[in-house]
Coordinates of C-alpha atoms in Angstrom, one line a residue:
X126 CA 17.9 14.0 -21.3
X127 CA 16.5 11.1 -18.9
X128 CA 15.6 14.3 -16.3
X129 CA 14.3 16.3 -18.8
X130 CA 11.9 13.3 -19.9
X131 CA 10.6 12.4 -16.2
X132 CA 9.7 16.5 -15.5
X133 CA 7.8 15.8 -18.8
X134 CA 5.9 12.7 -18.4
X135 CA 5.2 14.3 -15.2
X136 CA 3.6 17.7 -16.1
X137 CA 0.5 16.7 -16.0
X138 CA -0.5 16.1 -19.9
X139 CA -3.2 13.9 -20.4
X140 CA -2.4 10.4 -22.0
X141 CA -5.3 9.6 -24.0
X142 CA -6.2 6.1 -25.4
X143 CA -7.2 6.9 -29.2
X144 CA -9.0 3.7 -29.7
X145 CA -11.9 4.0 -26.5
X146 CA -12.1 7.5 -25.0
X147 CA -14.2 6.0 -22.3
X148 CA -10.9 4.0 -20.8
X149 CA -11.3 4.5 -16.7
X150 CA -8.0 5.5 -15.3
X151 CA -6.4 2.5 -13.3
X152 CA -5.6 3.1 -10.0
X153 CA -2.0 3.2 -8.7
X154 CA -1.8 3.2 -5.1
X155 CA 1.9 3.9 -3.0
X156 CA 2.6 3.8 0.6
X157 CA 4.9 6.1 2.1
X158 CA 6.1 5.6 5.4
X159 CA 7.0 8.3 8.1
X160 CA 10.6 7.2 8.5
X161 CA 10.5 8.1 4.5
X162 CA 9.1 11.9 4.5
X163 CA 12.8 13.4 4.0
X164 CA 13.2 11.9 0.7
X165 CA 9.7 13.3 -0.7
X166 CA 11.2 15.6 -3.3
X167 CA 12.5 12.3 -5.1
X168 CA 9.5 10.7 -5.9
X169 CA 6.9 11.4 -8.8
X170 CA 3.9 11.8 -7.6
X171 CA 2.2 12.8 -10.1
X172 CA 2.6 9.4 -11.3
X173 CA 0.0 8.1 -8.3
X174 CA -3.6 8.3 -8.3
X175 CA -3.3 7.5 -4.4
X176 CA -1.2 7.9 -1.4
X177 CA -0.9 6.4 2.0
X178 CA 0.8 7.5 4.6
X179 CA 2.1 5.0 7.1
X180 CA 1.1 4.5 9.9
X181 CA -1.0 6.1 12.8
X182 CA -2.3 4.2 15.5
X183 CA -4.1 5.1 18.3
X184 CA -3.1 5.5 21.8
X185 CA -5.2 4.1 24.5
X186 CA -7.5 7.6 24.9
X187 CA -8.2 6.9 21.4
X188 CA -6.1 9.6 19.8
X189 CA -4.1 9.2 16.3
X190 CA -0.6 10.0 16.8
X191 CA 1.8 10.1 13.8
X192 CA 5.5 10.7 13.6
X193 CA 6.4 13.2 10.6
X194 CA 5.4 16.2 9.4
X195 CA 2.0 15.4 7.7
X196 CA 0.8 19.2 6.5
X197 CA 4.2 19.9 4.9
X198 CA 4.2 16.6 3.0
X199 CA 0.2 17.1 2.1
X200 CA 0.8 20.4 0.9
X201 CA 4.1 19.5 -1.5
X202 CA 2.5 16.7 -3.0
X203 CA -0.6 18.1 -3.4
X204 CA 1.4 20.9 -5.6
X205 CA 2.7 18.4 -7.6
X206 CA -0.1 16.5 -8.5
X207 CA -3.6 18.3 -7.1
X208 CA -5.7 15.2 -7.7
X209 CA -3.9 13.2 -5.8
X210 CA -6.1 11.1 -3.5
X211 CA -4.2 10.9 0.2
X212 CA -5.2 8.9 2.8
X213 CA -4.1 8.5 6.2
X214 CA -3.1 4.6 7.1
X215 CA -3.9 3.0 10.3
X216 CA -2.3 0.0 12.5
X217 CA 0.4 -1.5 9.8
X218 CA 2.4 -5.0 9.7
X219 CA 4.6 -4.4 12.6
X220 CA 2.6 -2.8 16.1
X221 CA 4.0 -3.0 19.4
X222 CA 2.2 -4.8 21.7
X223 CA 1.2 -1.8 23.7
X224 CA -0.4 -0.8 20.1
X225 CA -2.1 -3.8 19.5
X226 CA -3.5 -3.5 23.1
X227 CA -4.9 -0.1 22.4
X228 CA -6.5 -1.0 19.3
X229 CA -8.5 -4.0 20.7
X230 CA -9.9 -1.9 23.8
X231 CA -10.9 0.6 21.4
X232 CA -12.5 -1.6 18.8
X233 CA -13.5 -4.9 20.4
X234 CA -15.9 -2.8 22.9
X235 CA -18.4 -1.1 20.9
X236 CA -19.2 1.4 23.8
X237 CA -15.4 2.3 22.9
X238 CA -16.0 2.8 19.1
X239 CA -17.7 5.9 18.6
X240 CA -15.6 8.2 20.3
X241 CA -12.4 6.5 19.1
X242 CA -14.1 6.6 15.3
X243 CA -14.8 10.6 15.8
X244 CA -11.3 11.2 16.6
X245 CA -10.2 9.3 13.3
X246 CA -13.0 11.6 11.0
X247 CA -11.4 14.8 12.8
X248 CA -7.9 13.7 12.5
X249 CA -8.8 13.2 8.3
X250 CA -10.7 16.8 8.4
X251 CA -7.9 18.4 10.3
X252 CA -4.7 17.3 8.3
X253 CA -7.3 17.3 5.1
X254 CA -7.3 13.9 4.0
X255 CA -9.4 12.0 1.6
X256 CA -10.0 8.6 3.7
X257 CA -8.6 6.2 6.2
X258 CA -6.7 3.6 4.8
X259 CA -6.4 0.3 7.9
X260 CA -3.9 -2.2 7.8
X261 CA -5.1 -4.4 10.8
X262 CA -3.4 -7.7 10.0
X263 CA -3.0 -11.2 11.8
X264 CA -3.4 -10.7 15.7
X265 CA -4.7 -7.1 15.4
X266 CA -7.9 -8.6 13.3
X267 CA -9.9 -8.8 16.4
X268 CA -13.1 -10.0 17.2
X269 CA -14.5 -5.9 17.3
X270 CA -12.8 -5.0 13.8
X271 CA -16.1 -6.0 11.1
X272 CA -18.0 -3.5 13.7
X273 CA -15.2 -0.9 13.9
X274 CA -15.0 -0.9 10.0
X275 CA -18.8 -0.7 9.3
X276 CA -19.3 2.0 11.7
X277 CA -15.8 3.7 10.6
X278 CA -17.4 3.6 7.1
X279 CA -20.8 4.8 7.8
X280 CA -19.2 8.4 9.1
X281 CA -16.1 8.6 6.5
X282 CA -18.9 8.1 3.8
X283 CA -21.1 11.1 5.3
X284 CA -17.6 13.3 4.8
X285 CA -17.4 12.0 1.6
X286 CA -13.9 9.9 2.6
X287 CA -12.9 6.8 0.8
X288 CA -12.1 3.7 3.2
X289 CA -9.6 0.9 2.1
X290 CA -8.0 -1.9 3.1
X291 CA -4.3 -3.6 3.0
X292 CA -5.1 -7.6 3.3
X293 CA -2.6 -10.1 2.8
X294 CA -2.3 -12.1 -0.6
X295 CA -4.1 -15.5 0.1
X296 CA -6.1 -15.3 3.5
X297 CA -9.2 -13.7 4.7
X298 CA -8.9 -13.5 8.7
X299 CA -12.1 -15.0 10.7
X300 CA -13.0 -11.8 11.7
X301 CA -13.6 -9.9 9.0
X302 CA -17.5 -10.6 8.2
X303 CA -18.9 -10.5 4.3
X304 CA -20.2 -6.7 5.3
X305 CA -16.7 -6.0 6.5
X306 CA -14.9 -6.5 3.6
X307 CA -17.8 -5.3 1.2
X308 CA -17.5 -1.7 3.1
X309 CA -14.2 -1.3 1.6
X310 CA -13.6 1.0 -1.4
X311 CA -10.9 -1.3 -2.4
X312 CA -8.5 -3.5 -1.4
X313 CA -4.5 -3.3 -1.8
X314 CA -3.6 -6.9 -1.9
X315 CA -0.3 -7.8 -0.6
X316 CA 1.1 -10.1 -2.9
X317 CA 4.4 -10.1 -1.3
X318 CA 6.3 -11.5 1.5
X319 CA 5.7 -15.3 0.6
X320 CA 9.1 -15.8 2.4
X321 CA 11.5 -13.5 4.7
X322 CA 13.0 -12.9 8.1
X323 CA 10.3 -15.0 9.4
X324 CA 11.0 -17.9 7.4
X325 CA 15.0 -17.8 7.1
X326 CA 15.3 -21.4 5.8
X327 CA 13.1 -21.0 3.1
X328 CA 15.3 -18.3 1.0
X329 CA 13.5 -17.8 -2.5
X330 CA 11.2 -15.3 -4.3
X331 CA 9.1 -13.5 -2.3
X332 CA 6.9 -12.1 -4.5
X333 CA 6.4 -14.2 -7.9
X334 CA 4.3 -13.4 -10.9
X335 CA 2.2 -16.5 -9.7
X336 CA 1.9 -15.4 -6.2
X337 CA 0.1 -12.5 -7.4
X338 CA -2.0 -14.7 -9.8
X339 CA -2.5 -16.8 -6.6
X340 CA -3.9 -13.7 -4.4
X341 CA -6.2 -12.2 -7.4
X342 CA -7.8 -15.5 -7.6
X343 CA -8.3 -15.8 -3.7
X344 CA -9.8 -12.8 -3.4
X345 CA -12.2 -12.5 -6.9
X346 CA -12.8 -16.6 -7.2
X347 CA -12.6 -17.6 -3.4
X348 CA -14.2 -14.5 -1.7
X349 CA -16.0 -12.8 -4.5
X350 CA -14.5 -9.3 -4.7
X351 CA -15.1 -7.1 -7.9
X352 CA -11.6 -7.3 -10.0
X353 CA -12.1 -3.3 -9.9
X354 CA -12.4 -3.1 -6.2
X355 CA -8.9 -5.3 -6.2
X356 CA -5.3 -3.2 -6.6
X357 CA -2.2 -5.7 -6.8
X358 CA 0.4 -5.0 -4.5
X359 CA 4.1 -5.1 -6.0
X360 CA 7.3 -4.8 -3.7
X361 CA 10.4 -2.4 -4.5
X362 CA 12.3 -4.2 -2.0
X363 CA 13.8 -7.5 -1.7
X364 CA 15.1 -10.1 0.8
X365 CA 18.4 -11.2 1.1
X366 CA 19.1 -14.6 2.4
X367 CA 22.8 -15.0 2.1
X368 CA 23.0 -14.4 6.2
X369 CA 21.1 -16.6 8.8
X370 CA 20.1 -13.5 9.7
X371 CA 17.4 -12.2 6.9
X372 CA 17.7 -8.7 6.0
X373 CA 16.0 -6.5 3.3
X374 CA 17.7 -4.5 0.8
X375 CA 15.5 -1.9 -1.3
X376 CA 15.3 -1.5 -5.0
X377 CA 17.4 1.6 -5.3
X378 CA 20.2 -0.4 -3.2
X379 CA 20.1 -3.2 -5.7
X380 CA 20.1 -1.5 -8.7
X381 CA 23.4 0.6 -6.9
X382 CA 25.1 -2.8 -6.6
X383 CA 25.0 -2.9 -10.6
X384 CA 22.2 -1.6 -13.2
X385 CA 22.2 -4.8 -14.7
X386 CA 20.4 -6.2 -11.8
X387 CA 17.8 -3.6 -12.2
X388 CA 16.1 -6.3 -15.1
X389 CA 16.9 -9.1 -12.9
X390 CA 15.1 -10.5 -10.0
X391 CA 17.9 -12.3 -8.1
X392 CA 20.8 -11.1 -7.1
X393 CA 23.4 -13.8 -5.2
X394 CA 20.6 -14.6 -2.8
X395 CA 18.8 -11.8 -2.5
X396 CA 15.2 -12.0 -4.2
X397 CA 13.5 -9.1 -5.5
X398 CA 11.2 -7.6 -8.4
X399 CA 13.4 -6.1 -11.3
X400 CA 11.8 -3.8 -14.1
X401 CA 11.1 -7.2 -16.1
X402 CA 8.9 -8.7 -13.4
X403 CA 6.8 -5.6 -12.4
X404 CA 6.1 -4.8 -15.9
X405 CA 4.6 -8.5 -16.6
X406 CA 2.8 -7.9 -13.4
X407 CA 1.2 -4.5 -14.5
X408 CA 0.2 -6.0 -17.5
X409 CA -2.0 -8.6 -15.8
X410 CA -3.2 -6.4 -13.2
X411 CA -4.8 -4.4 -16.0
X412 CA -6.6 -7.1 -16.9
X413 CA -7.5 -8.7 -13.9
X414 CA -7.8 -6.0 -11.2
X415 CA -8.5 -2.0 -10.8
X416 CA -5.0 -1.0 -10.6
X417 CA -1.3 -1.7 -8.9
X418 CA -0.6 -0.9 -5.2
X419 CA 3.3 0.1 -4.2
X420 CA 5.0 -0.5 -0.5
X421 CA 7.0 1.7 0.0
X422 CA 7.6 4.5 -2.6
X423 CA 11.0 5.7 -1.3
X424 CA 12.5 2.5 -1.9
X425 CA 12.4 3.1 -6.2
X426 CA 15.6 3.7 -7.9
X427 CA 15.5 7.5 -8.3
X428 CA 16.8 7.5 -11.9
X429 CA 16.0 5.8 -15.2
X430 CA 16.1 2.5 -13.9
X431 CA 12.5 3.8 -11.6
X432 CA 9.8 0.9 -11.3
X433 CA 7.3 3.6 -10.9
X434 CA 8.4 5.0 -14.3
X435 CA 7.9 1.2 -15.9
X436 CA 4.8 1.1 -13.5
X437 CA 3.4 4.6 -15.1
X438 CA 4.2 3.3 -19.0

């Protein structure tokens, strides 16, 4: 029965709210990284409004180069759900050094940007994308990048490309001017990661409902961003702390442990987001932002216990 629901609820029908025809479609943004491609026939993505795939950076010629087979994945999810909006996402949490190098040679030096931006805008036409998605965080916010966005946005917005950006919950880096972050379509808050690997004597909840409370207020109260140009990211991963040695442990792993944990956010010591939690957390994102963003897709229990199914309801 359960897989005869989910082909339904994902055929496309339109859900209609009786009461105000005029209701705009929240957004619901996942990331799906390269290392993830093989288990695309699992997720429902006609469940998404948008997709990022993660990551590309450049090398130090100023050419994208992406693991994973990006026309094959384009093309199958595009069959699934043709309005899906997919953007390609740049930099990401984790970049080698040689990476982080690469990017501040090719943004920090404006002579540098124009050729390095024209490479992005043919990579997008090429694989046919619908924006660039950048993930520059901490370090990699260099003094070039409110440039490099601007200009990036002046030539995505002549193709018609969307331009967004993945900031983290509570803090605006220096570098990102009031122009910078106003360029942005919207912006995937990441209203996760409180505590972790980094921080392995400080086990706990990583991602609370008032974490994400926290990070919507930063970014609409503190720094004046539109509640619609906000999208609230959720985790479907956890950390587990029961080691010295941090690890994570994805959604789909927890729930495998026992289904009972699926409405739980705590297993032993490992602190996550059960069905319970994201559910509260879609509820005020509704009211308080554009929509819910998702890192990382492939991590969902693929079965009734989904977070993207309680996401989607």
């Amino acid at each position: 029965i359960s897989s005869l629901f989910s082909a339904y609820s994902c055929s496309g029908e339109k859900e209609t709210n009786p009461e105000n025809s005029k209701t705009k479609t929240a957004r619901v943004v996942g990331y799906l990284s390269t290392d993830n491609f093989s288990k695309m026939n699992s997720i429902q993505f006609c469940k998404l409004t948008h997709l990022n795939l993660a990551f590309a950076n450049p090398d130090k010629n100023g050419n994208l180069v992406f693991n994973g087979d990006i026309d094959g994945l384009i093309k199958y999810v595009k069959s699934v759900n043709p309005n899906i909006i997919i953007c390609i996402s740049v930099a990401g949490g984790v970049i080698s050094d040689e990476q982080a190098k690469n990017w501040s040679y090719l943004i920090d030096k404006p002579e540098n940007r124009p050729a390095f931006i024209q490479n992005i805008i043919n990579f997008v036409e090429l694989h046919h994308l619908d924006g660039v998605d950048v993930d520059l965080e901490w370090n990699a916010v260099t003094t070039g990048y409110s440039g490099f966005v601007m200009e990036l946005k002046k030539s995505l917005a002549e193709h018609k490309k969307i331009m967004t950006a993945a900031l983290p919950n509570n803090t605006r880096f220096e570098n990102i001017n009031a122009e910078a972050l106003n360029a942005f379509d919207f912006l995937n808050i990441m209203a996760y990661d409180s505590t972790g690997p980094w921080t392995p004597n400080k086990p706990g909840q990583h991602s609370s409902l008032d974490f994400a409370k926290e990070g919507i207020d930063f970014w609409h109260k503190l720094q004046s961003v539109p509640s619609d140009k906000l999208t609230l990211g959720v985790p479907f991963y956890g950390y587990n702390f029961t080691y010295p040695e941090v690890t994570s442990s994805t959604f789909g792993q927890i729930v495998e442990a026992g289904t009972q944990f699926a409405e739980k956010d705590e297993l032993g010591k490992i602190y996550y987001n059960g069905r319970v939690t994201i559910a509260q957390k879609v509820e005020y994102a509704s009211q308080n932002t554009g929509g819910i963003m998702i890192w990382e897709l492939a991590q969902d229990s693929f079965d009734e216990y989904s977070l993207l199914e309680v996401i989607h309801k």
